[in-house]
Amino acid sequence: MERPHDLRFHTLDVFTERLFGGNPLAVVFGGERLNTAQMQTIAREFNLSETVFVLSPTRPDCLHRLRIFTPTQEMPFAGHPTVGTACLLSELRLVPGGAEAAFSLEENIGAVPVCVRRAEGRATYAELTAARPPAYGAPPPDNARLAAALGLTAADLGRGAEQPRIASCGVPFLLVPLRAPELLAGVEPEASTLRELLQGVGAQELYVYAHGYEPNELRARMFAPALGIPEDPATGAAAVALAGALGMEAQQDGTHEWLIHQGVEMGRPSQLHIAVDRSGGVVTAVRVGGYAVTVSEGILRSA
């Protein structure tokens, strides 16, 4: 029996069309009376890479407000919670329009535009546009130190002019390219070493990636021990950071698109579609999209 202060929740797998793939997400409704500490406790209870609380917006240009928590802290923005929540809101008919809709979600970073597409007999697809333009951060650690932290050699890092760098579209990531995709399986970061390395460069998350053997194919893994995430199967904020960096480094204007495979080594294969628009040598938009499927729904007991 549902009680007055109970909270409704749903869980989804995001960046996949199949159950038990992608990145799990918890979405909680009715949390207006919760304070930050209570939300953090609930996120720790779910113990997923992120838990979202859907609230009333404080901005007139946004449909809902999202507060996003890892098991250890609140995030200003995150991709898989945004994509997954947008898909769920569409499926619950909590957004205007029909099978296709465009709206903005309020996050701590600001208004995040999203587009959602539903089709009969298929998972719902959502795409977000990053609220911040891409930018580089502080210089990365040298390759020898970085390789040692990953269980690799310095010769494994880099792909021509593409070298480790810190980039952000609102959340900074240390982006580490590898010379070949098969090296991803051998990445074995030690949590305390990686945490110390990231603290020194102003980032909390590391995204290791390689170009695949198909055109515009990328393969990636993400590690964030300081956020309580040993490894993440699909990371939208990392995907837009990488897309932004690749867009800034592109030789031509126009729209550039890639498909990222992540989570393979974890047994939770995910697909993230990323794109950048570049005009006059400047990146004007960065997007990431993917499918999401609902796994469960229920009642969260509240004291």
Short mmCIF file of N, CA, C and O in Angstrom, two decimals, residues 33 86 180 182 229 293:
data_model
loop_
_atom_site.label_atom_id
_atom_site.label_comp_id
_atom_site.label_asym_id
_atom_site.label_seq_id
_atom_site.Cartn_x
_atom_site.Cartn_y
_atom_site.Cartn_z
N ARG A 33 10.03 17.55 -1.47
CA ARG A 33 10.25 17.84 -0.05
C ARG A 33 11.61 17.34 0.44
O ARG A 33 11.99 17.58 1.58
N ALA A 86 14.68 11.86 -20.34
CA ALA A 86 13.90 12.39 -21.46
C ALA A 86 13.08 11.28 -22.11
O ALA A 86 11.90 11.47 -22.44
N ALA A 180 45.43 1.67 -30.55
CA ALA A 180 44.67 0.59 -31.17
C ALA A 180 43.54 0.17 -30.23
O ALA A 180 43.71 0.17 -29.01
N GLU A 182 42.25 -2.73 -29.47
CA GLU A 182 42.43 -3.94 -28.66
C GLU A 182 43.16 -3.66 -27.35
O GLU A 182 43.11 -4.47 -26.43
N ILE A 229 32.42 5.48 -8.84
CA ILE A 229 32.15 4.76 -10.09
C ILE A 229 33.45 4.10 -10.54
O ILE A 229 34.26 4.73 -11.25
N VAL A 293 15.56 1.86 -22.44
CA VAL A 293 14.46 0.92 -22.19
C VAL A 293 14.16 0.90 -20.71
O VAL A 293 15.07 0.92 -19.86
#
